[in-house]
Amino acid sequence: MTAEAAKKQKLSVPFDYSKYLRGGKLPHIWCPGCGHGIILKALLRAIDKIGLTNDEICMVSGIGCSSRTPGYVDFNTMHTLHGRALSYATGIKMANPDLNLIVTTGDGDALAIGGNHFIHTCRRNIDMTILVYSNSIYGMTGGQFSPTTPEGSKTSTSPYGAMEPNFDCCELAKASGATFVARATSYHVAELERTIKAAIEHKGTSVVEILDQCPIYFGRQNKYKSASHMMEMIEKDGTVSVKQVDKLPPEKLEGKLLRGILHQVEGEEYCDKYAKIIEKAQD
Amino acid sequence: MAKVKRFMQGNEACAEGALYAGCNFFAGYPITPSTEIAEILGYQLPKIGGKWIQMEDEIASIAATIGGSLGGCKALTATSGPGLSLKQEGLGYAAMAEIPCVIINVMRGGPSTGYPTGPSQSDMMTAKWGTHGDHPVIALTPSTVPEILTETVRAFNLAEKYRMPVFVFYDEIVGHMREPVEIPEPGDLEIVDRAKPTCKPEDYKPYDSNFEIAPLAAYGKDGYRFHVTGLNHGDDGFPTNDSKRIDQGCRSIMAKIENNLDDILKNETVDMDDAEIVLFAYGSTARSASFAQRKAREKGIKAGLFRPLTMWPFPEKAIREAAKKAKVFIVPEMNLGQMSLEVERCAPGIEVKGINRVDGEPINPAQILECIEKYK
C-alpha cells in the first residue's frame, strides 16, 4: 500500500471512542450547542495519541457542567466538591504518583470557589493537567456571572451588566507558578487536541484554558444568535494564535486573547521533590 | 521485658498512635492547639516513606486527606474548632462517599477564633451535626495521654472497617499535657485494614449493597476502575435519581453504625452498680470527675462515674440503664451544656445538672464535689 493509500484508509476508519467511554452513561447532560462535548472528544483523541491506558488515568472534577465529564469516561474517576477538585487530586497524586491526573473544571469552579486551590496547585507544580472549560458563566445553576465573565455582560445575576473585571486564567496560572499554560478553544478542534496532548505530556502542573460556549445561558442573554455564532465571535474572531502574533499589526491584536502554548518551562515536579525528601529523611 | 515508657505530650501520643495504626498519609494546615501533630508527622512520615503535605487551607487539607485515602493510604488530618468548621463539607463528602479517614480535633475555646490557647469541649455537637444532611458519626473522646494513643489507633481501625470518617476529640488540656506512655509493641494492639475487593474488575461495585460495608479498591493500585461522587449514587457509584436507591443509600450509611454499636461503643464505669449520683464526664473533665467521685465515695455518697470513650454514637442504652437507679446525672463539661442534652434525652424524668465553664479554665474536682454534696 502506498503511503497515500494508507493515509486515506486511516482517515476512513472512524475513531473508536467507545474504549474510553463508560457503557450506559450516555447521553451526556450537556445542552445542545454546548462546547463541552467537543472538549471531551479532543481529550480522548489526545489520550489515544499519547497511548495512555484507562488504568493509568485518574480524572477528578469539582461541581458544575464541566465537572460531569468524569462520569462518562472509563478511567479512575472522582466527582468531588465545588472548587475542590485540585485538592482531592493532589491527595490522590501524592498517594499514587504513577497515575496521570486530569482535572476537568469550569471557570467558576476553578477560579472563584476554587481560586485558592488553583493558585497553590500551580505553585506546587504537582504533575496534573487542569482543563478549565471556560464559558464565562455558571451553567449548572442557570447562568450567573463568573470570574471570567467579561465586564458588561448580562447574566441572571448581572441584569444591568457585570460590574467586576474578569480574571485572565492563563496569566493567573503563569504568575502562580504553573510550568505549562495554554489557551485553546472548542472552535479550533485540531489545535485543542494538540494542546491537550502537550499539556498531558508536560511534567508538572499544566493549565489549559479552553474557551467554550454556553449558548443557553451566556449566549441568549448577550444577543448571540446561536452556538456557532458564539464560536465565531468569541473563539475564532476573539483570539489570535501565538504563532501569528509577530506577523500581525498591533491594531489587529487589540482586544484579542492569545491562543496556543503561552508558557512552558521546566520545573522540578512536586512528587519528585517529595521523593527526595523521603530519601533525605531516611538517610 | 518491661515495655518502653516515654514521657510525652497528648498530641505527640496522637502522632505515635497514628503511626502505630499504619497511617501513611497526612494533609493538614497549621492551627493551635493541634499543630504538634502536623509537625511530628512531617518529621516522621517521610522516614517511613509516608506522604505528608501542608495544604493551603483547612478545606484543601480534608480534601487531600480523602484523596490520599482513595489513593490507598491510611489518611489523617488534624485541626481545631475554626478548622473543623471549614472541614465540614469534606467530612460530609467522606461520609457520603464512604471514604475512610481520621480527623483529630483538639478543642479550644469558641465560637469563632475564640480562645486559641485555652481548652474547651464546645465542639461536641459540631461533631454530630456539623455537616449538612443525615450522616453517620463516630467520635472518640480520650481523657489521658496514653488513651490518646490507643484511641487514635482505634479511630483508624473503625474508619477502615466502616469506611467512614472517624473523629478523635480531646480538649487542649489533654492535648498539651505530658504523661508517661507505654509504647505498644507491634502486635499488642489490633490493627484493621480496609477490605479489598476480590471480584473480577468488571464486576466491581464500590457501593455493592450485597455487602454491609462494600470493599474499597484504591485508585490505580488494585486493578479496579470505579467512580466516586458526593451525589446520591447506586451500587456502581454513579449518580442516581432512583428514589428507592437514594433512600437505601441514606439509610445504609447510618445502619452500619446502628447495627454495630457493640463494636463501636466503649466506655469506662466506676462504682455504677449502686450509683444514685452519676457523673457523666469525658476528656480532661473526666479526670476531675474521677477524683470527685472517689472523694464522694469516701464520704459515703453513692456516686458513680460514667466515662464514654465513644461519644458518638451516643451510649444511649447504657445511660437509659443507669437512669433506672440514678436520682441525678451531673454533667461537667467545658461548654454551656452540650452532652448534657443527650443525657437528658436518654434519662427522661431524671434531673440532669450541668457544671459548665467557658472561661478557658478547667473544671476542678472541688467544683464537682461541691455539686455532688448538694444531692447526697
XYZ file of C-alpha atoms in Angstrom:
659
model
C 0.000 0.000 0.000
C 1.291 3.429 -0.837
C 1.704 5.961 1.923
C -1.120 7.970 0.471
C -3.453 4.977 0.348
C -2.554 4.122 3.936
C -3.345 7.674 4.989
C -6.645 7.526 3.178
C -7.555 4.256 4.847
C -6.629 5.626 8.236
C -8.845 8.604 7.664
C -11.715 6.373 6.687
C -11.567 4.393 9.951
C -13.683 6.250 12.463
C -12.064 6.909 15.809
C -13.207 4.378 18.368
C -14.348 6.453 21.326
C -16.099 3.530 22.963
C -12.926 2.187 24.556
C -12.771 5.318 26.699
C -16.458 5.851 27.355
C -18.479 4.103 30.021
C -21.233 1.995 28.600
C -24.711 3.114 29.537
C -23.722 6.546 30.838
C -24.569 8.489 27.683
C -26.271 10.664 26.527
C -24.493 13.360 28.483
C -26.335 16.130 30.297
C -24.839 18.982 28.276
C -27.219 21.256 26.361
C -27.393 21.389 22.570
C -24.677 23.715 21.302
C -22.527 23.384 24.416
C -18.815 23.006 23.705
C -18.076 20.520 26.479
C -18.611 17.516 24.211
C -16.059 18.911 21.754
C -13.542 19.184 24.586
C -14.223 15.622 25.716
C -13.719 14.397 22.168
C -10.404 16.234 21.818
C -9.299 14.945 25.206
C -9.996 11.312 24.300
C -8.168 11.668 20.984
C -5.200 13.236 22.784
C -5.143 10.392 25.306
C -5.226 7.913 22.443
C -2.315 9.622 20.668
C -0.238 9.502 23.842
C -1.209 5.864 24.280
C -2.288 6.011 27.908
C -4.375 3.092 29.122
C -7.606 3.652 31.025
C -5.966 2.295 34.184
C -3.221 4.888 34.043
C -5.582 7.849 34.193
C -7.375 9.343 37.138
C -9.845 12.070 36.284
C -11.092 14.339 39.038
C -13.645 17.128 38.905
C -15.482 19.551 41.139
C -19.025 20.765 40.603
C -20.626 22.225 37.508
C -21.310 21.208 33.920
C -17.640 20.579 33.099
C -17.304 18.517 36.243
C -19.717 15.924 34.881
C -17.017 14.784 32.415
C -15.522 12.057 34.660
C -18.875 10.297 34.831
C -18.696 9.470 31.137
C -15.169 8.108 30.886
C -13.921 4.680 31.855
C -10.940 5.783 33.945
C -10.422 6.028 37.694
C -12.836 8.882 38.273
C -13.896 11.154 41.089
C -16.584 13.810 41.171
C -15.847 15.925 44.235
C -16.995 19.208 45.776
C -17.351 22.660 44.290
C -13.909 24.156 43.762
C -12.032 21.373 45.497
C -11.108 19.021 42.657
C -7.454 20.081 42.717
C -7.120 19.349 46.427
C -8.613 15.863 46.071
C -6.410 15.310 43.013
C -3.351 16.427 44.992
C -4.086 13.785 47.629
C -4.535 11.067 45.018
C -1.364 12.066 43.164
C 0.676 12.127 46.371
C -0.659 8.689 47.329
C -0.080 7.272 43.876
C 2.354 9.329 41.755
C 2.155 6.816 38.904
C -1.345 7.943 37.993
C -1.865 10.572 35.302
C -4.151 13.129 36.918
C -6.526 15.081 34.710
C -8.819 17.625 36.318
C -11.831 18.918 34.425
C -13.182 22.114 35.883
C -15.027 25.269 34.919
C -14.326 28.979 35.258
C -16.451 29.305 38.401
C -15.212 26.047 39.905
C -11.520 26.702 39.263
C -11.252 30.457 39.609
C -13.939 31.544 42.090
C -14.730 28.982 44.782
C -11.585 27.027 43.935
C -9.330 30.021 43.327
C -7.116 29.398 46.314
C -6.604 25.751 45.399
C -5.917 26.760 41.805
C -3.060 29.125 42.606
C -1.484 26.821 45.167
C -1.672 23.785 42.907
C 0.114 25.809 40.232
C 2.686 26.947 42.788
C 3.482 23.388 43.837
C 3.947 22.287 40.236
C 2.439 18.899 41.026
C 2.072 16.812 37.896
C -1.512 17.149 36.719
C -3.390 18.542 33.767
C -6.038 21.116 34.574
C -8.574 21.681 31.820
C -10.597 24.817 32.544
C -13.758 24.737 30.446
C -14.156 28.486 30.283
C -17.586 29.591 29.158
C -17.886 32.734 31.289
C -20.929 31.536 33.179
C -22.249 29.237 35.897
C -24.274 26.969 33.649
C -25.415 24.314 36.105
C -27.200 26.848 38.309
C -28.753 28.691 35.416
C -26.444 31.432 34.194
C -24.813 33.598 36.863
C -21.661 35.663 36.227
C -18.306 34.057 36.957
C -14.738 35.377 37.354
C -14.239 35.125 33.577
C -17.467 36.867 32.565
C -16.455 39.911 30.521
C -17.322 43.216 32.179
C -20.665 44.493 30.990
C -22.085 41.061 30.127
C -25.634 40.291 31.102
C -26.251 37.254 33.237
C -29.016 36.259 35.637
C -27.124 37.928 38.496
C -25.889 40.901 36.462
C -29.085 42.125 34.796
C -27.539 45.612 34.317
C -24.223 44.235 33.085
C -21.408 42.556 35.024
C -19.541 45.196 37.010
C -16.492 43.183 38.045
C -13.310 42.987 35.961
C -12.593 39.448 34.840
C -9.640 37.174 35.523
C -7.192 36.144 32.855
C -6.965 32.452 33.759
C -3.684 31.951 31.898
C -1.912 34.940 33.429
C -3.092 33.793 36.843
C -1.764 30.270 36.253
C 1.567 31.559 34.989
C 2.008 34.020 37.833
C 1.148 31.254 40.303
C 3.916 29.015 39.032
C 2.298 26.588 36.576
C 5.003 25.316 34.241
C 2.689 24.792 31.275
C -0.005 27.312 30.384
C -2.059 27.267 27.214
C -5.268 28.593 25.794
C -7.394 26.720 23.306
C -10.955 26.914 22.059
C -13.694 24.496 21.168
C -13.728 26.099 17.697
C -10.137 25.161 16.812
C -10.585 21.442 17.390
C -7.359 20.103 15.927
C -5.379 22.668 17.860
C -7.354 21.809 21.004
C -6.381 18.146 20.696
C -2.708 19.027 20.155
C -2.721 21.422 23.094
C -4.313 18.909 25.469
C -1.815 16.279 24.342
C 1.099 18.627 25.048
C -0.415 19.519 28.407
C -0.730 15.874 29.482
C 2.769 15.104 28.259
C 4.225 18.010 30.183
C 5.605 17.048 33.585
C 4.352 19.466 36.212
C 1.187 21.496 36.579
C -0.368 22.138 33.170
C -3.254 24.541 32.776
C -5.292 24.764 29.594
C -7.992 27.396 29.497
C -10.455 26.267 26.854
C -12.753 28.995 25.572
C -16.058 27.321 25.250
C -19.589 28.462 24.513
C -22.709 28.306 26.646
C -25.387 29.280 24.124
C -28.240 28.682 26.524
C -27.245 30.910 29.412
C -24.493 33.201 28.196
C -25.480 33.325 24.546
C -29.151 34.162 24.934
C -28.595 36.926 27.484
C -25.894 38.534 25.395
C -27.628 38.583 21.999
C -25.705 35.788 20.328
C -27.806 34.187 17.631
C -26.579 30.633 18.077
C -23.805 28.402 19.360
C -21.952 28.728 16.067
C -22.321 32.498 16.229
C -20.688 32.453 19.647
C -17.904 30.199 18.426
C -17.170 32.546 15.547
C -17.362 35.747 17.548
C -15.658 34.683 20.780
C -13.452 31.765 19.858
C -12.500 32.409 16.219
C -12.544 36.188 15.875
C -11.804 36.862 19.546
C -8.491 35.007 19.574
C -5.169 35.060 17.764
C -2.701 32.190 17.647
C 0.613 32.873 19.351
C 2.222 31.788 16.102
C 0.680 34.729 14.260
C 1.320 37.424 16.831
C 4.575 38.625 15.291
C 3.047 38.832 11.831
C 0.070 40.974 12.779
C -0.070 44.757 13.234
C -0.942 45.947 16.772
C -4.455 47.083 15.795
C -5.294 43.533 14.781
C -4.342 42.262 18.240
C -6.424 44.726 20.196
C -8.958 43.046 22.447
C -7.906 39.575 21.302
C -6.927 36.692 23.538
C -3.860 34.675 22.636
C -4.252 31.033 21.722
C -1.702 28.221 21.882
C 1.020 27.315 24.368
C 1.620 30.602 26.149
C 4.167 29.465 28.687
C 6.220 26.315 29.110
C 9.232 25.949 31.337
C 10.921 23.073 33.085
C 10.485 22.922 36.808
C 11.007 20.185 39.359
C 7.778 18.328 39.880
C 6.274 18.135 43.386
C 6.149 14.335 43.810
C 9.721 14.022 42.506
C 10.768 16.615 45.041
C 8.897 14.788 47.773
C 10.678 11.554 46.854
C 13.931 13.374 47.587
C 12.559 14.450 50.969
C 11.909 10.791 51.747
C 15.482 9.935 50.742
C 16.804 12.714 52.935
C 14.664 11.655 55.898
C 15.747 8.037 55.567
C 19.414 8.886 55.143
C 10.572 -7.406 79.440
C 9.216 -4.114 80.598
C 7.621 -2.019 77.899
C 9.302 1.179 76.800
C 7.751 4.131 78.578
C 8.055 7.632 77.263
C 7.056 10.881 78.823
C 5.095 12.598 76.098
C 2.528 15.190 75.211
C -1.033 14.329 74.165
C -0.528 15.489 70.605
C 2.700 13.503 70.458
C 0.834 10.399 71.613
C -1.679 11.031 68.864
C 1.059 11.039 66.207
C 2.544 7.912 67.808
C -0.837 6.177 67.688
C -1.380 7.175 64.073
C 1.959 5.705 63.041
C 1.252 2.544 65.033
C -2.077 2.201 63.216
C -0.306 2.361 59.864
C -1.039 5.965 58.939
C 0.972 6.796 55.830
C -0.728 9.976 54.674
C -1.242 13.292 56.395
C -2.601 16.532 54.982
C -3.068 19.454 57.305
C -2.992 23.137 57.979
C -1.375 24.829 60.985
C -3.792 25.530 63.829
C -3.413 25.877 67.579
C -3.653 23.671 69.640
C -3.227 20.737 67.256
C -0.162 21.850 65.281
C 2.268 19.473 67.022
C 0.554 16.537 65.316
C 1.333 18.003 61.890
C 4.857 18.894 62.936
C 5.686 15.459 64.327
C 4.209 13.623 61.356
C 6.004 15.995 58.976
C 9.208 14.692 60.532
C 8.207 11.048 60.945
C 6.191 10.169 57.847
C 8.974 10.714 55.273
C 11.144 8.384 57.352
C 8.769 5.509 56.642
C 8.066 6.592 53.065
C 4.707 8.065 54.051
C 3.189 11.123 52.434
C 2.821 14.461 54.204
C 1.588 17.726 52.809
C 0.697 21.110 54.225
C -2.218 22.363 52.186
C -3.293 25.940 51.512
C -6.260 25.785 53.877
C -8.378 23.509 56.051
C -10.797 22.745 53.241
C -7.981 21.580 51.000
C -6.450 19.511 53.765
C -9.561 17.386 54.337
C -9.945 17.093 50.557
C -6.357 15.894 50.123
C -6.823 13.504 53.066
C -9.804 11.922 51.330
C -7.869 11.831 48.052
C -4.947 10.154 49.800
C -7.288 7.553 51.242
C -8.728 6.805 47.812
C -5.164 6.505 46.592
C -4.863 3.595 49.020
C -3.322 5.237 52.085
C -4.394 5.348 55.710
C -5.069 9.038 55.929
C -5.181 11.550 58.758
C -5.770 15.243 59.267
C -5.722 17.270 62.474
C -7.356 20.543 63.369
C -9.166 22.622 65.968
C -12.559 24.386 66.096
C -12.189 27.005 63.341
C -10.603 24.401 61.073
C -13.287 21.895 61.960
C -15.899 24.393 60.759
C -14.109 24.702 57.425
C -13.713 20.963 57.038
C -17.418 20.239 57.284
C -18.129 19.929 53.545
C -15.288 17.434 53.160
C -16.483 15.464 56.156
C -19.921 15.173 54.611
C -18.302 14.010 51.393
C -16.306 11.321 53.215
C -19.476 10.140 54.976
C -21.488 10.104 51.749
C -18.808 8.582 49.532
C -17.753 6.254 52.369
C -14.062 7.056 52.383
C -12.065 6.048 55.472
C -10.113 8.826 57.195
C -9.330 10.053 60.688
C -9.816 13.613 61.919
C -8.236 14.797 65.141
C -9.883 17.826 66.715
C -8.095 19.402 69.653
C -10.756 21.560 71.231
C -10.108 25.210 72.064
C -12.462 27.952 73.144
C -15.056 29.103 70.671
C -17.132 30.310 68.958
C -15.128 31.740 66.062
C -11.444 32.324 66.771
C -12.372 32.212 70.452
C -9.560 31.326 72.814
C -6.905 29.542 70.728
C -4.662 28.543 73.626
C -7.423 27.734 76.095
C -9.260 24.436 76.463
C -12.899 23.747 75.779
C -15.241 20.911 74.952
C -17.544 23.016 72.867
C -17.268 21.168 69.549
C -19.145 18.062 70.679
C -22.321 18.929 68.827
C -20.340 20.099 65.801
C -19.004 16.557 65.611
C -22.534 15.261 65.423
C -24.323 17.898 63.400
C -21.617 19.968 61.717
C -22.074 18.931 58.134
C -25.432 19.094 56.412
C -27.667 16.118 55.812
C -28.141 12.967 57.859
C -24.775 11.318 58.202
C -23.067 8.733 60.398
C -20.645 9.929 63.069
C -18.092 8.155 65.191
C -16.295 10.393 67.685
C -13.891 9.138 70.345
C -13.089 11.126 73.481
C -9.895 10.114 75.299
C -9.072 11.572 78.720
C -5.404 10.760 79.143
C -2.258 10.884 77.072
C -1.922 7.067 76.884
C -5.569 6.923 75.853
C -4.973 9.394 73.032
C -2.514 6.886 71.605
C -4.792 3.871 71.885
C -7.939 5.745 70.801
C -6.160 7.105 67.732
C -5.354 3.518 66.799
C -8.985 2.585 67.415
C -10.127 5.513 65.270
C -8.101 4.241 62.308
C -9.473 0.747 62.831
C -13.065 1.978 62.892
C -12.520 4.229 59.863
C -11.048 1.398 57.819
C -13.618 -1.125 58.982
C -16.711 1.018 58.481
C -15.449 3.087 55.519
C -16.139 6.468 57.048
C -14.531 9.496 58.672
C -13.819 8.940 62.368
C -13.110 11.725 64.855
C -10.878 11.829 67.892
C -11.932 14.810 70.007
C -9.958 15.941 73.022
C -9.539 19.252 74.772
C -6.397 21.356 74.750
C -5.569 20.268 78.307
C -5.157 16.598 77.364
C -3.568 17.612 74.061
C -0.789 19.561 75.730
C -0.495 17.623 78.974
C 2.509 15.341 79.440
C 2.217 11.856 80.937
C 4.184 8.620 80.815
C 3.012 6.471 77.941
C 3.747 2.815 77.447
C 4.661 2.376 73.804
C 2.911 -0.678 72.407
C 4.952 -3.272 70.573
C 3.795 -4.447 67.153
C 1.007 -6.952 67.757
C -0.016 -5.511 71.132
C -2.944 -3.618 69.626
C -5.245 -4.812 66.902
C -4.770 -3.152 63.509
C -7.590 -3.240 60.967
C -7.055 -2.660 57.251
C -9.918 -1.913 54.875
C -11.417 -4.834 52.989
C -10.219 -5.017 49.370
C -12.295 -6.385 46.526
C -11.507 -9.832 45.213
C -14.020 -9.947 42.351
C -13.289 -9.558 38.652
C -12.650 -5.910 37.721
C -15.766 -5.772 35.529
C -17.919 -6.969 38.438
C -16.619 -4.469 40.974
C -19.168 -2.154 42.552
C -17.760 0.226 45.157
C -21.177 0.523 46.866
C -22.364 -3.043 46.359
C -25.468 -3.303 48.532
C -24.942 -7.037 48.924
C -22.300 -6.095 51.464
C -22.945 -4.244 54.699
C -19.696 -2.427 54.010
C -18.519 -2.912 50.431
C -14.786 -3.468 49.854
C -12.942 -0.364 48.680
C -10.306 -0.503 45.959
C -7.561 2.119 45.613
C -7.222 4.219 42.511
C -4.560 2.803 40.256
C -3.272 0.209 42.711
C -5.646 -2.725 42.834
C -6.653 -3.132 39.190
C -10.171 -1.757 39.587
C -11.569 1.351 37.919
C -14.535 2.984 39.574
C -16.405 6.226 40.091
C -16.877 8.158 43.311
C -19.252 11.073 43.801
C -20.832 13.080 46.594
C -24.160 12.754 44.821
C -26.641 10.099 45.829
C -25.416 7.063 43.989
C -26.195 3.481 43.125
C -24.163 0.330 43.777
C -21.842 1.253 40.909
C -21.036 4.667 42.394
C -22.794 6.630 39.668
C -25.391 9.293 40.441
C -28.917 8.010 40.695
C -32.360 9.585 40.699
C -33.988 6.340 41.742
C -35.840 7.282 44.918
C -35.655 3.727 46.275
C -31.901 3.599 45.879
C -31.490 7.107 47.333
C -33.487 6.045 50.374
C -31.488 2.853 50.713
C -28.183 4.721 50.426
C -29.130 7.309 53.037
C -30.224 4.595 55.447
C -27.353 2.194 54.836
C -24.651 4.692 55.793
C -26.461 5.153 59.114
C -27.198 1.449 59.544
C -23.544 0.491 59.578
C -23.324 2.362 62.893
C -26.657 1.275 64.343
C -26.007 -2.386 63.528
C -22.560 -2.399 65.074
C -22.982 -0.485 68.316
C -21.370 -3.221 70.389
C -18.239 -2.969 68.310
C -18.114 0.829 68.261
C -19.227 1.846 71.749
C -16.685 1.935 74.550
C -16.872 3.438 77.997
C -15.434 3.182 81.459
C -17.664 2.954 84.501
C -16.694 3.337 88.146
C -18.992 2.340 91.023
C -22.045 2.432 88.816
C -23.771 -0.623 90.324
C -25.493 1.300 93.100
C -24.860 4.840 91.868
C -27.550 7.345 92.736
C -25.460 10.297 91.654
C -23.971 9.644 88.229
C -21.154 11.751 86.889
C -21.108 11.759 83.112
C -17.750 13.160 82.036
C -15.234 12.982 79.217
C -11.855 14.423 78.234
C -9.859 16.250 80.888
C -13.089 16.955 82.772
C -13.426 13.231 83.445
C -10.174 13.364 85.375
C -11.626 15.942 87.754
C -14.858 13.978 87.898
C -12.984 10.786 88.734
C -11.256 12.475 91.675
C -14.515 13.970 92.932
C -16.262 10.613 92.615
C -13.608 8.896 94.777
C -13.843 11.638 97.396
C -17.625 11.342 97.426
C -17.441 7.578 97.999
C -15.015 8.198 100.872
C -17.741 10.327 102.380
C -20.244 7.526 101.887
C -22.078 9.150 98.988
C -23.322 6.719 96.344
C -21.652 8.410 93.410
C -20.579 6.703 90.203
C -18.697 7.734 87.092
C -19.715 7.060 83.530
C -16.934 7.974 81.131
C -17.645 7.499 77.419
C -14.654 6.829 75.181
C -17.026 6.668 72.244
C -19.184 9.775 72.480
C -20.821 9.383 69.089
C -22.765 7.215 68.588
C -24.107 8.188 71.997
C -24.147 5.408 74.617
C -27.897 5.623 74.763
C -28.635 2.156 76.100
C -26.103 2.421 78.925
C -27.464 5.809 80.014
C -31.039 4.500 79.962
C -29.854 1.622 82.148
C -28.053 3.936 84.574
C -31.139 6.150 84.731
C -33.081 3.310 86.382
C -31.120 3.762 89.626
C -29.879 7.318 89.366
C -31.584 10.220 91.014
C -29.360 12.762 89.294
C -26.835 12.945 86.480
C -24.122 15.542 86.886
C -22.523 16.515 83.592
C -19.425 18.684 83.925
C -18.226 19.992 80.583
C -16.274 22.951 79.259
C -19.175 24.318 77.251
C -22.602 25.707 78.040
C -24.290 22.316 78.051
C -23.939 20.053 75.035
C -23.652 16.418 76.054
C -25.975 17.116 78.982
C -28.729 17.451 76.361
C -28.087 13.900 75.202
C -28.086 12.629 78.789
C -31.406 14.405 79.324
C -32.787 12.759 76.213
C -31.841 9.304 77.469
C -32.836 9.856 81.110
C -36.328 11.311 80.927
C -37.730 12.421 84.272
C -34.336 12.389 85.974
C -32.617 15.590 86.903
C -29.562 16.417 84.809
C -27.312 19.018 86.364
C -24.653 20.644 84.223
C -21.439 22.110 85.560
C -20.314 24.405 82.820
C -17.259 26.518 82.311
C -16.379 28.556 79.263
C -13.674 30.771 80.757
C -10.786 28.723 79.452
C -10.124 27.229 82.866
C -10.541 23.538 83.732
C -13.419 22.300 85.825
C -11.749 21.351 89.071
C -12.609 18.416 91.372
C -13.766 20.691 94.212
C -16.384 22.248 91.968
C -17.754 18.816 91.105
C -17.577 17.529 94.664
C -19.479 20.561 95.897
C -22.192 19.798 93.378
C -22.330 16.128 94.395
C -22.742 17.071 98.046
C -25.804 19.122 97.226
C -27.540 15.956 96.044
C -26.424 13.472 98.705
